[in-house]
mmCIF file of C-alpha atoms and ligand atoms in Angstrom:
data_model
loop_
_atom_site.group_PDB
_atom_site.id
_atom_site.type_symbol
_atom_site.label_atom_id
_atom_site.label_comp_id
_atom_site.label_asym_id
_atom_site.label_seq_id
_atom_site.Cartn_x
_atom_site.Cartn_y
_atom_site.Cartn_z
ATOM 1 C CA MET W 87 14.464 -20.617 -3.045
ATOM 2 C CA ILE W 88 11.674 -22.854 -1.732
ATOM 3 C CA ALA W 89 10.229 -24.929 -4.520
ATOM 4 C CA SER W 90 7.030 -26.222 -2.944
ATOM 5 C CA PHE W 91 4.468 -25.562 -0.242
ATOM 6 C CA ASP W 92 4.924 -29.168 0.992
ATOM 7 C CA SER W 93 8.496 -28.480 2.029
ATOM 8 C CA LEU W 94 7.472 -25.498 4.173
ATOM 9 C CA GLY W 95 5.975 -27.777 6.801
ATOM 10 C CA LEU W 96 2.457 -26.333 6.806
ATOM 11 C CA ALA W 97 -0.388 -28.380 8.290
ATOM 12 C CA ASP W 98 -2.280 -30.589 5.860
ATOM 13 C CA PRO W 99 -5.590 -28.621 5.859
ATOM 14 C CA LEU W 100 -3.624 -25.557 4.791
ATOM 15 C CA LEU W 101 -1.808 -27.396 2.022
ATOM 16 C CA ARG W 102 -5.167 -28.560 0.725
ATOM 17 C CA ALA W 103 -6.533 -25.005 0.818
ATOM 18 C CA VAL W 104 -3.488 -23.668 -1.012
ATOM 19 C CA THR W 105 -3.828 -26.347 -3.689
ATOM 20 C CA GLY W 106 -7.528 -25.573 -3.882
ATOM 21 C CA ALA W 107 -6.682 -21.918 -4.502
ATOM 22 C CA GLY W 108 -4.568 -23.044 -7.456
ATOM 23 C CA TYR W 109 -1.202 -21.982 -6.032
ATOM 24 C CA GLU W 110 1.616 -24.180 -7.262
ATOM 25 C CA THR W 111 4.725 -22.703 -5.678
ATOM 26 C CA PRO W 112 5.296 -20.176 -2.888
ATOM 27 C CA THR W 113 6.020 -16.645 -4.028
ATOM 28 C CA PRO W 114 9.431 -15.244 -2.966
ATOM 29 C CA ILE W 115 8.057 -13.484 0.097
ATOM 30 C CA GLN W 116 6.219 -16.643 1.132
ATOM 31 C CA GLY W 117 9.318 -18.786 0.684
ATOM 32 C CA GLN W 118 11.413 -16.347 2.707
ATOM 33 C CA ALA W 119 8.978 -15.530 5.488
ATOM 34 C CA ILE W 120 6.941 -18.657 6.245
ATOM 35 C CA PRO W 121 9.731 -20.843 7.738
ATOM 36 C CA HIS W 122 10.740 -18.080 10.182
ATOM 37 C CA LEU W 123 7.165 -17.275 11.070
ATOM 38 C CA LEU W 124 6.455 -20.939 11.818
ATOM 39 C CA GLU W 125 9.331 -20.774 14.293
ATOM 40 C CA GLY W 126 7.643 -17.865 16.004
ATOM 41 C CA ARG W 127 10.065 -15.124 14.929
ATOM 42 C CA ASP W 128 9.107 -11.459 14.597
ATOM 43 C CA LEU W 129 9.336 -10.104 11.066
ATOM 44 C CA MET W 130 9.819 -6.885 9.131
ATOM 45 C CA GLY W 131 8.649 -7.443 5.576
ATOM 46 C CA CYS W 132 9.280 -4.965 2.824
ATOM 47 C CA ALA W 133 6.774 -5.918 0.165
ATOM 48 C CA GLN W 134 4.004 -4.469 -1.885
ATOM 49 C CA THR W 135 0.534 -5.736 -2.642
ATOM 50 C CA GLY W 136 0.607 -8.360 -5.355
ATOM 51 C CA THR W 137 3.626 -10.172 -3.936
ATOM 52 C CA GLY W 138 1.535 -12.721 -2.041
ATOM 53 C CA LYS W 139 2.250 -11.128 1.328
ATOM 54 C CA THR W 140 -1.196 -11.873 2.751
ATOM 55 C CA ALA W 141 -0.670 -15.626 2.479
ATOM 56 C CA ALA W 142 2.880 -15.135 3.788
ATOM 57 C CA PHE W 143 1.441 -14.122 7.147
ATOM 58 C CA ALA W 144 -1.977 -15.804 7.053
ATOM 59 C CA LEU W 145 -0.654 -19.341 6.455
ATOM 60 C CA PRO W 146 1.756 -19.481 9.435
ATOM 61 C CA ILE W 147 -0.845 -17.856 11.704
ATOM 62 C CA LEU W 148 -3.475 -20.394 10.651
ATOM 63 C CA ASP W 149 -0.922 -23.164 11.074
ATOM 64 C CA ARG W 150 -0.390 -22.211 14.698
ATOM 65 C CA LEU W 151 -4.116 -21.811 15.331
ATOM 66 C CA SER W 152 -4.774 -25.253 13.889
ATOM 67 C CA ARG W 153 -2.119 -27.006 15.971
ATOM 68 C CA THR W 154 -2.846 -25.551 19.378
ATOM 69 C CA GLY W 155 -6.094 -24.709 21.120
ATOM 70 C CA ARG W 156 -7.119 -21.588 22.940
ATOM 71 C CA ALA W 157 -6.060 -21.409 26.587
ATOM 72 C CA THR W 158 -9.359 -22.030 28.348
ATOM 73 C CA ASP W 159 -9.326 -18.982 30.591
ATOM 74 C CA ARG W 160 -8.350 -16.510 27.879
ATOM 75 C CA ARG W 161 -10.681 -14.227 25.937
ATOM 76 C CA GLY W 162 -10.437 -12.446 22.629
ATOM 77 C CA PRO W 163 -8.677 -13.102 19.336
ATOM 78 C CA ARG W 164 -5.495 -15.129 19.046
ATOM 79 C CA ALA W 165 -4.386 -13.137 16.020
ATOM 80 C CA LEU W 166 -4.980 -9.457 15.292
ATOM 81 C CA ILE W 167 -4.291 -7.886 11.904
ATOM 82 C CA LEU W 168 -4.351 -4.103 11.576
ATOM 83 C CA ALA W 169 -4.858 -2.662 8.099
ATOM 84 C CA PRO W 170 -5.311 0.903 6.814
ATOM 85 C CA THR W 171 -8.624 0.638 4.971
ATOM 86 C CA ARG W 172 -11.900 -1.188 5.099
ATOM 87 C CA GLU W 173 -11.273 -2.647 1.628
ATOM 88 C CA LEU W 174 -7.947 -4.114 2.624
ATOM 89 C CA ALA W 175 -9.342 -5.406 5.941
ATOM 90 C CA LEU W 176 -12.161 -7.205 4.112
ATOM 91 C CA GLN W 177 -9.723 -8.620 1.583
ATOM 92 C CA ILE W 178 -7.403 -9.939 4.306
ATOM 93 C CA ALA W 179 -10.333 -11.483 6.189
ATOM 94 C CA ASP W 180 -11.423 -13.224 2.981
ATOM 95 C CA SER W 181 -7.930 -14.641 2.560
ATOM 96 C CA PHE W 182 -7.979 -16.009 6.111
ATOM 97 C CA ARG W 183 -11.355 -17.608 5.444
ATOM 98 C CA ASP W 184 -10.113 -19.031 2.158
ATOM 99 C CA TYR W 185 -6.884 -20.502 3.485
ATOM 100 C CA GLY W 186 -8.645 -21.632 6.674
ATOM 101 C CA ARG W 187 -11.567 -23.253 4.916
ATOM 102 C CA HIS W 188 -10.671 -26.756 6.184
ATOM 103 C CA LEU W 189 -10.284 -25.526 9.761
ATOM 104 C CA SER W 190 -13.138 -24.411 11.941
ATOM 105 C CA LEU W 191 -11.997 -20.954 12.914
ATOM 106 C CA ARG W 192 -13.890 -17.699 13.121
ATOM 107 C CA VAL W 193 -12.665 -14.554 11.432
ATOM 108 C CA ALA W 194 -14.171 -11.157 12.282
ATOM 109 C CA VAL W 195 -13.680 -7.806 10.569
ATOM 110 C CA VAL W 196 -13.846 -4.474 12.377
ATOM 111 C CA PHE W 197 -13.921 -1.135 10.533
ATOM 112 C CA GLY W 198 -15.494 2.278 10.846
ATOM 113 C CA GLY W 199 -18.250 3.956 8.897
ATOM 114 C CA VAL W 200 -20.909 1.310 9.655
ATOM 115 C CA GLY W 201 -22.941 0.357 12.729
ATOM 116 C CA GLN W 202 -20.882 -1.317 15.403
ATOM 117 C CA GLY W 203 -23.514 -3.828 16.626
ATOM 118 C CA PRO W 204 -22.536 -6.833 14.475
ATOM 119 C CA GLN W 205 -18.825 -6.162 15.080
ATOM 120 C CA VAL W 206 -19.344 -6.087 18.844
ATOM 121 C CA GLU W 207 -21.290 -9.332 18.554
ATOM 122 C CA ALA W 208 -18.463 -10.942 16.549
ATOM 123 C CA LEU W 209 -15.934 -9.868 19.174
ATOM 124 C CA ARG W 210 -18.100 -11.334 21.904
ATOM 125 C CA ARG W 211 -18.117 -14.691 20.113
ATOM 126 C CA ASN W 212 -14.318 -14.874 20.504
ATOM 127 C CA ALA W 213 -13.310 -14.997 16.839
ATOM 128 C CA GLU W 214 -9.782 -16.445 16.590
ATOM 129 C CA VAL W 215 -8.733 -13.886 14.005
ATOM 130 C CA ILE W 216 -9.701 -10.221 13.950
ATOM 131 C CA VAL W 217 -8.851 -7.970 11.044
ATOM 132 C CA ALA W 218 -9.375 -4.328 11.947
ATOM 133 C CA THR W 219 -8.765 -0.740 10.987
ATOM 134 C CA PRO W 220 -7.125 1.020 13.946
ATOM 135 C CA GLY W 221 -9.662 3.796 14.628
ATOM 136 C CA ARG W 222 -12.745 1.646 15.076
ATOM 137 C CA LEU W 223 -10.873 -1.024 17.009
ATOM 138 C CA LEU W 224 -9.610 1.544 19.497
ATOM 139 C CA ASP W 225 -13.126 2.866 19.795
ATOM 140 C CA LEU W 226 -14.513 -0.585 20.632
ATOM 141 C CA MET W 227 -11.663 -1.190 23.068
ATOM 142 C CA GLY W 228 -12.540 2.066 24.825
ATOM 143 C CA GLN W 229 -16.100 0.827 25.222
ATOM 144 C CA GLY W 230 -14.851 -2.395 26.769
ATOM 145 C CA HIS W 231 -15.808 -4.623 23.829
ATOM 146 C CA ALA W 232 -12.377 -6.000 22.908
ATOM 147 C CA HIS W 233 -10.101 -8.133 25.069
ATOM 148 C CA PHE W 234 -6.698 -9.409 24.168
ATOM 149 C CA ASP W 235 -5.700 -11.880 26.912
ATOM 150 C CA ALA W 236 -5.411 -14.626 24.323
ATOM 151 C CA LEU W 237 -3.488 -12.689 21.680
ATOM 152 C CA GLU W 238 -0.519 -14.566 20.219
ATOM 153 C CA THR W 239 0.234 -12.742 16.968
ATOM 154 C CA LEU W 240 -0.076 -9.125 15.825
ATOM 155 C CA VAL W 241 0.324 -8.067 12.192
ATOM 156 C CA LEU W 242 0.599 -4.479 10.946
ATOM 157 C CA ASP W 243 -0.124 -4.576 7.238
ATOM 158 C CA GLU W 244 0.749 -1.656 4.946
ATOM 159 C CA ALA W 245 2.322 0.093 7.909
ATOM 160 C CA ASP W 246 3.529 3.055 5.842
ATOM 161 C CA ARG W 247 0.044 3.709 4.605
ATOM 162 C CA MET W 248 -1.388 3.491 8.128
ATOM 163 C CA LEU W 249 1.149 6.067 9.269
ATOM 164 C CA ASP W 250 0.358 8.260 6.301
ATOM 165 C CA MET W 251 -3.313 8.142 7.246
ATOM 166 C CA GLY W 252 -2.544 9.353 10.748
ATOM 167 C CA PHE W 253 -3.046 6.033 12.535
ATOM 168 C CA ILE W 254 0.207 6.084 14.474
ATOM 169 C CA ASP W 255 -1.413 7.167 17.709
ATOM 170 C CA PRO W 256 -4.271 4.626 17.664
ATOM 171 C CA ILE W 257 -1.752 1.926 16.711
ATOM 172 C CA ARG W 258 0.476 2.736 19.657
ATOM 173 C CA ARG W 259 -2.494 2.740 22.012
ATOM 174 C CA ILE W 260 -3.759 -0.579 20.710
ATOM 175 C CA ILE W 261 -0.326 -2.152 21.064
ATOM 176 C CA ALA W 262 -0.052 -0.870 24.645
ATOM 177 C CA ALA W 263 -3.140 -2.949 25.486
ATOM 178 C CA LEU W 264 -1.757 -6.224 24.043
ATOM 179 C CA PRO W 265 0.158 -8.922 25.903
ATOM 180 C CA ARG W 266 3.890 -8.224 25.711
ATOM 181 C CA ARG W 267 4.699 -11.815 24.939
ATOM 182 C CA ARG W 268 3.546 -12.199 21.377
ATOM 183 C CA GLN W 269 4.763 -12.560 17.833
ATOM 184 C CA THR W 270 4.739 -9.284 15.886
ATOM 185 C CA LEU W 271 4.908 -8.848 12.104
ATOM 186 C CA MET W 272 5.138 -5.618 10.180
ATOM 187 C CA PHE W 273 4.739 -5.200 6.433
ATOM 188 C CA SER W 274 5.457 -2.000 4.591
ATOM 189 C CA ALA W 275 6.041 -1.167 0.941
ATOM 190 C CA THR W 276 8.380 1.699 1.760
ATOM 191 C CA MET W 277 10.764 2.215 4.666
ATOM 192 C CA PRO W 278 10.650 5.853 5.736
ATOM 193 C CA PRO W 279 12.358 6.669 9.073
ATOM 194 C CA GLU W 280 9.066 6.605 11.031
ATOM 195 C CA ILE W 281 8.569 2.998 9.971
ATOM 196 C CA SER W 282 12.046 1.965 11.115
ATOM 197 C CA LYS W 283 11.411 3.732 14.408
ATOM 198 C CA LEU W 284 8.095 1.975 14.943
ATOM 199 C CA ALA W 285 9.681 -1.354 13.979
ATOM 200 C CA GLN W 286 12.471 -0.857 16.497
ATOM 201 C CA SER W 287 10.019 -0.161 19.251
ATOM 202 C CA ILE W 288 7.681 -3.103 18.681
ATOM 203 C CA LEU W 289 9.681 -5.920 17.046
ATOM 204 C CA VAL W 290 12.023 -8.201 18.978
ATOM 205 C CA ASP W 291 15.019 -9.515 17.041
ATOM 206 C CA PRO W 292 13.058 -9.517 13.774
ATOM 207 C CA VAL W 293 13.888 -11.364 10.581
ATOM 208 C CA HIS W 294 14.020 -8.933 7.656
ATOM 209 C CA VAL W 295 12.667 -10.012 4.322
ATOM 210 C CA SER W 296 12.226 -7.902 1.292
ATOM 211 C CA VAL W 297 11.134 -8.713 -2.194
ATOM 212 C CA ALA W 298 12.284 -6.877 -5.248
ATOM 213 C CA PRO W 299 9.758 -4.397 -6.547
ATOM 214 C CA VAL W 300 9.009 -4.321 -10.225
ATOM 215 C CA SER W 301 11.678 -2.561 -12.228
ATOM 216 C CA ARG W 302 10.314 -2.736 -15.733
ATOM 217 C CA PRO W 303 7.842 -0.181 -16.999
ATOM 218 C CA ALA W 304 4.821 -1.488 -18.835
ATOM 219 C CA GLU W 305 5.442 -1.774 -22.523
ATOM 220 C CA GLY W 306 3.419 0.734 -24.440
ATOM 221 C CA VAL W 307 4.241 3.691 -22.167
ATOM 222 C CA THR W 308 6.060 6.453 -24.022
ATOM 223 C CA GLN W 309 8.239 8.288 -21.535
ATOM 224 C CA TRP W 310 9.361 11.877 -21.775
ATOM 225 C CA VAL W 311 11.184 14.217 -19.445
ATOM 226 C CA LEU W 312 10.701 17.999 -19.490
ATOM 227 C CA HIS W 313 13.470 20.021 -17.869
ATOM 228 C CA VAL W 314 11.990 23.021 -16.128
ATOM 229 C CA GLU W 315 12.671 25.361 -13.214
ATOM 230 C CA ARG W 316 10.677 24.494 -10.132
ATOM 231 C CA ALA W 317 8.849 27.834 -10.185
ATOM 232 C CA ASN W 318 7.592 27.171 -13.723
ATOM 233 C CA LYS W 319 6.161 23.718 -13.105
ATOM 234 C CA ARG W 320 2.596 24.889 -12.522
ATOM 235 C CA ALA W 321 2.562 26.996 -15.659
ATOM 236 C CA LEU W 322 4.016 24.077 -17.596
ATOM 237 C CA LEU W 323 1.317 21.781 -16.246
ATOM 238 C CA SER W 324 -1.435 24.125 -17.419
ATOM 239 C CA GLU W 325 0.289 24.359 -20.778
ATOM 240 C CA VAL W 326 0.592 20.614 -21.382
ATOM 241 C CA LEU W 327 -2.997 20.061 -20.226
ATOM 242 C CA ARG W 328 -4.205 22.193 -23.144
ATOM 243 C CA ASP W 329 -3.624 19.142 -25.311
ATOM 244 C CA PRO W 330 -7.081 17.585 -25.799
ATOM 245 C CA ALA W 331 -5.454 14.138 -26.048
ATOM 246 C CA MET W 332 -4.976 14.383 -22.280
ATOM 247 C CA LYS W 333 -8.340 12.889 -21.482
ATOM 248 C CA ARG W 334 -7.703 11.140 -18.188
ATOM 249 C CA VAL W 335 -4.573 12.273 -16.418
ATOM 250 C CA MET W 336 -2.937 11.230 -13.165
ATOM 251 C CA VAL W 337 -0.539 13.797 -11.700
ATOM 252 C CA PHE W 338 1.889 12.691 -9.001
ATOM 253 C CA THR W 339 3.359 14.910 -6.335
ATOM 254 C CA ARG W 340 5.707 14.071 -3.507
ATOM 255 C CA THR W 341 3.655 15.510 -0.672
ATOM 256 C CA LYS W 342 0.038 15.788 0.392
ATOM 257 C CA HIS W 343 0.302 19.577 0.461
ATOM 258 C CA GLY W 344 1.752 19.575 -3.006
ATOM 259 C CA ALA W 345 -1.163 17.440 -4.218
ATOM 260 C CA ASN W 346 -3.696 19.865 -2.730
ATOM 261 C CA ARG W 347 -1.957 22.911 -4.162
ATOM 262 C CA VAL W 348 -1.759 21.466 -7.659
ATOM 263 C CA ALA W 349 -5.395 20.345 -7.634
ATOM 264 C CA GLU W 350 -6.608 23.716 -6.364
ATOM 265 C CA GLN W 351 -4.586 25.620 -8.905
ATOM 266 C CA LEU W 352 -5.934 23.479 -11.743
ATOM 267 C CA ASP W 353 -9.475 23.891 -10.520
ATOM 268 C CA ARG W 354 -9.029 27.662 -10.426
ATOM 269 C CA SER W 355 -7.714 27.686 -13.958
ATOM 270 C CA GLY W 356 -10.768 25.783 -15.155
ATOM 271 C CA VAL W 357 -9.380 22.242 -15.344
ATOM 272 C CA ARG W 358 -11.541 19.894 -13.301
ATOM 273 C CA ALA W 359 -9.235 18.195 -10.828
ATOM 274 C CA ALA W 360 -9.232 16.516 -7.418
ATOM 275 C CA ALA W 361 -6.537 15.332 -5.045
ATOM 276 C CA ILE W 362 -6.378 12.065 -3.151
ATOM 277 C CA HIS W 363 -4.022 11.548 -0.250
ATOM 278 C CA GLY W 364 -3.872 10.167 3.261
ATOM 279 C CA ASN W 365 -5.399 13.191 4.969
ATOM 280 C CA LYS W 366 -8.641 12.784 3.096
ATOM 281 C CA SER W 367 -11.416 10.656 4.511
ATOM 282 C CA GLN W 368 -12.215 7.361 2.875
ATOM 283 C CA ALA W 369 -15.484 8.846 1.606
ATOM 284 C CA ALA W 370 -13.746 11.853 0.046
ATOM 285 C CA ARG W 371 -11.187 9.598 -1.653
ATOM 286 C CA GLN W 372 -13.934 7.383 -3.016
ATOM 287 C CA ARG W 373 -15.877 10.360 -4.342
ATOM 288 C CA ALA W 374 -12.793 11.709 -6.111
ATOM 289 C CA LEU W 375 -11.992 8.302 -7.604
ATOM 290 C CA ASN W 376 -15.545 7.797 -8.837
ATOM 291 C CA SER W 377 -15.711 11.209 -10.508
ATOM 292 C CA PHE W 378 -12.364 10.515 -12.143
ATOM 293 C CA LYS W 379 -13.478 7.099 -13.379
ATOM 294 C CA GLN W 380 -16.703 8.549 -14.738
ATOM 295 C CA GLY W 381 -14.876 11.378 -16.481
ATOM 296 C CA GLN W 382 -16.409 14.205 -14.441
ATOM 297 C CA ILE W 383 -12.938 15.261 -13.450
ATOM 298 C CA ARG W 384 -10.092 15.087 -15.893
ATOM 299 C CA VAL W 385 -7.114 15.211 -13.593
ATOM 300 C CA LEU W 386 -6.482 13.203 -10.432
ATOM 301 C CA VAL W 387 -3.590 14.438 -8.328
ATOM 302 C CA ALA W 388 -2.115 11.844 -5.985
ATOM 303 C CA THR W 389 0.780 10.988 -3.736
ATOM 304 C CA ASP W 390 2.467 7.619 -4.235
ATOM 305 C CA ILE W 391 0.987 6.106 -1.128
ATOM 306 C CA ALA W 392 -2.541 7.321 -1.811
ATOM 307 C CA ALA W 393 -2.404 5.932 -5.340
ATOM 308 C CA ARG W 394 -1.423 2.456 -4.228
ATOM 309 C CA GLY W 395 -4.175 -0.069 -4.809
ATOM 310 C CA VAL W 396 -6.081 2.397 -6.968
ATOM 311 C CA ASP W 397 -7.093 0.638 -10.123
ATOM 312 C CA ILE W 398 -8.389 2.809 -12.938
ATOM 313 C CA ASP W 399 -8.578 1.939 -16.593
ATOM 314 C CA GLY W 400 -8.113 4.317 -19.436
ATOM 315 C CA VAL W 401 -5.555 6.675 -17.893
ATOM 316 C CA THR W 402 -4.109 8.350 -20.994
ATOM 317 C CA HIS W 403 -1.291 10.289 -19.309
ATOM 318 C CA VAL W 404 0.751 10.150 -16.137
ATOM 319 C CA ILE W 405 2.501 13.371 -15.159
ATOM 320 C CA ASN W 406 5.263 13.345 -12.586
ATOM 321 C CA PHE W 407 4.917 16.886 -11.297
ATOM 322 C CA GLU W 408 7.749 15.967 -8.979
ATOM 323 C CA LEU W 409 10.034 12.997 -9.415
ATOM 324 C CA PRO W 410 9.790 10.354 -6.698
ATOM 325 C CA ASN W 411 12.642 9.775 -4.246
ATOM 326 C CA GLU W 412 12.535 6.056 -4.852
ATOM 327 C CA PRO W 413 13.068 5.094 -8.491
ATOM 328 C CA GLU W 414 10.745 2.089 -8.081
ATOM 329 C CA SER W 415 7.898 4.520 -7.450
ATOM 330 C CA TYR W 416 8.460 5.929 -10.931
ATOM 331 C CA VAL W 417 7.792 2.508 -12.426
ATOM 332 C CA HIS W 418 4.632 2.148 -10.337
ATOM 333 C CA ARG W 419 3.452 5.606 -11.271
ATOM 334 C CA ILE W 420 3.838 5.258 -15.003
ATOM 335 C CA GLY W 421 2.303 1.762 -14.825
ATOM 336 C CA ARG W 422 -1.000 3.573 -14.192
ATOM 337 C CA THR W 423 -1.246 4.203 -17.896
ATOM 338 C CA ALA W 424 -0.946 1.789 -20.820
ATOM 339 C CA ARG W 425 -2.852 -0.908 -18.990
ATOM 340 C CA ALA W 426 -4.008 -4.078 -20.661
ATOM 341 C CA GLY W 427 -2.104 -3.469 -23.863
ATOM 342 C CA ALA W 428 -3.321 0.112 -24.340
ATOM 343 C CA SER W 429 -0.770 2.831 -25.000
ATOM 344 C CA GLY W 430 -0.033 5.732 -22.720
ATOM 345 C CA VAL W 431 2.294 8.647 -22.159
ATOM 346 C CA ALA W 432 4.322 9.555 -19.083
ATOM 347 C CA LEU W 433 5.702 13.080 -18.712
ATOM 348 C CA SER W 434 8.192 13.908 -15.969
ATOM 349 C CA PHE W 435 8.845 17.481 -14.857
ATOM 350 C CA CYS W 436 12.447 17.580 -13.727
ATOM 351 C CA ASP W 437 13.893 20.639 -11.974
ATOM 352 C CA PRO W 438 17.655 21.055 -11.529
ATOM 353 C CA GLU W 439 17.549 19.538 -8.051
ATOM 354 C CA GLU W 440 15.800 16.433 -9.316
ATOM 355 C CA ARG W 441 18.478 15.472 -11.811
ATOM 356 C CA GLY W 442 19.855 12.889 -9.385
ATOM 357 C CA SER W 443 16.447 11.236 -9.071
ATOM 358 C CA LEU W 444 16.175 11.138 -12.860
ATOM 359 C CA ARG W 445 19.547 9.429 -13.138
ATOM 360 C CA ALA W 446 18.502 6.867 -10.501
ATOM 361 C CA ILE W 447 15.348 6.157 -12.493
ATOM 362 C CA GLU W 448 17.294 5.728 -15.727
ATOM 363 C CA ARG W 449 19.675 3.328 -14.002
ATOM 364 C CA LEU W 450 16.742 1.277 -12.738
ATOM 365 C CA ILE W 451 14.885 1.107 -16.044
ATOM 366 C CA ARG W 452 18.180 0.859 -17.958
ATOM 367 C CA VAL W 453 17.211 3.324 -20.668
ATOM 368 C CA PRO W 454 17.485 7.090 -20.910
ATOM 369 C CA VAL W 455 14.193 8.951 -20.848
ATOM 370 C CA LYS W 456 13.749 11.062 -23.981
ATOM 371 C CA VAL W 457 13.869 14.835 -23.555
ATOM 372 C CA VAL W 458 11.183 17.214 -24.803
ATOM 373 C CA ASP W 459 13.267 20.165 -25.922
ATOM 374 C CA ASN W 460 10.672 22.465 -27.433
ATOM 375 C CA HIS W 461 8.362 23.309 -24.563
ATOM 376 C CA PRO W 462 7.810 26.958 -23.604
ATOM 377 C CA PHE W 463 9.445 26.687 -20.195
ATOM 378 C CA MET W 464 12.640 25.024 -21.316
ATOM 379 C CA LYS W 465 15.309 25.456 -18.742
ATOM 380 C CA SER W 466 17.801 27.583 -20.664
ATOM 381 C CA GLY W 467 21.286 26.274 -21.154
ATOM 382 C CA PHE W 468 20.258 22.713 -20.485
ATOM 383 C CA GLN W 469 22.657 20.181 -21.984
ATOM 384 C CA ARG W 470 21.967 16.526 -21.901
HETATM 385 P P1 AMP M 1458 -1.251 -10.187 -2.036
HETATM 386 O O1 AMP M 1458 0.090 -9.610 -2.329
HETATM 387 O O2 AMP M 1458 -1.288 -10.873 -0.710
HETATM 388 O O3 AMP M 1458 -2.343 -9.159 -2.171
HETATM 389 O O4 AMP M 1458 -1.557 -11.343 -3.106
HETATM 390 C C1 AMP M 1458 -1.659 -11.070 -4.462
HETATM 391 C C2 AMP M 1458 -2.385 -12.161 -5.229
HETATM 392 O O5 AMP M 1458 -1.540 -13.291 -5.403
HETATM 393 C C3 AMP M 1458 -3.647 -12.672 -4.593
HETATM 394 O O6 AMP M 1458 -4.655 -12.640 -5.574
HETATM 395 C C4 AMP M 1458 -3.339 -14.081 -4.181
HETATM 396 O O7 AMP M 1458 -4.474 -14.912 -4.284
HETATM 397 C C5 AMP M 1458 -2.265 -14.492 -5.153
HETATM 398 N N1 AMP M 1458 -1.284 -15.459 -4.591
HETATM 399 C C6 AMP M 1458 -0.761 -15.451 -3.355
HETATM 400 N N2 AMP M 1458 0.136 -16.450 -3.211
HETATM 401 C C7 AMP M 1458 0.200 -17.100 -4.393
HETATM 402 C C8 AMP M 1458 0.968 -18.225 -4.870
HETATM 403 N N3 AMP M 1458 1.851 -18.856 -4.104
HETATM 404 N N4 AMP M 1458 0.776 -18.604 -6.148
HETATM 405 C C9 AMP M 1458 -0.108 -17.947 -6.941
HETATM 406 N N5 AMP M 1458 -0.853 -16.880 -6.553
HETATM 407 C C10 AMP M 1458 -0.705 -16.450 -5.287
#
């Protein structure tokens, strides 16, 4: 465990910026990753937002940029960060500006959905750091606006979410245009097989760091499990939604298709609902989120990945239409309700095949989830 930023060996202007930001000690991911990154190692980081992962990669990158100059004959950024959404890209760029405030470096952000003129101009001015969403960057590369002769470090942030949003192809094409000799970092909250495969193909002898996800549900969430046959889950959902106390409900499914099906079925039965997941455009997601926040729709159906980073107050109920494969996701899901000291209810629909997932969840949270044994679709013969 690293006790202080001083002992990490970061350049003085960075230490001052970190102090200025009010950080006293490195977070676990920072303590684990920064020393290796300063040595130039590749890295696979398993960490979620909120762990301090942005500083874990931004500080060592800025350190290198501050100690060495740009090779005079090279064009383009020295560090490239790819991120799934415009919001995250802007947030990462702000962090670079914050931590780099005592250095004179330029940071540019590239994302779709707006005019490209200012972004092209920023690229032309040779910003040291570019934070980009993959689609627009590839577009600008195709038009001859982006050059990467000078690139030293590549970061893929929220890699699982980028894959989920269909960015794998643009990412591979961008990487093919980068110098082979470079430092590469990948961060991902989950480790599905596609992520391991991508990591194997682009990382060289990487250091692996992972930080423990939260394992304690928010206090104030009352948790229930309803045992039900898979085929009866939709009917059960309609039934429980008849309760007028269910004012603002988030329903979680395991797949994007599942999310669509549940939302459509609810809509047909007269419950206003919308789905958010990686196949939807940013604009469609935003529209759904706004209507949910404003109470125009009562039920938001989401996959785990789509729900990440979504911050909505006043969610009265979380319904796990399907139990997650990873027990940590359960904790994240039910943490959507009972925010800021409010109370909330989490209902989990568990079919016979999901009993193993339920046991894994109970092991993680170290308490059994109470059983609702008087609902109309009780799985007959169920014994606890
Ligand atoms: P991130 O996981 O990168 O999104 O960071 C989550 C939040 O933690 C951000 O608001 C950071 O400003 C903050 N943060 C990052 N590192 C530290 C630290 N060492 N001490 C306190 N706060 C931090």
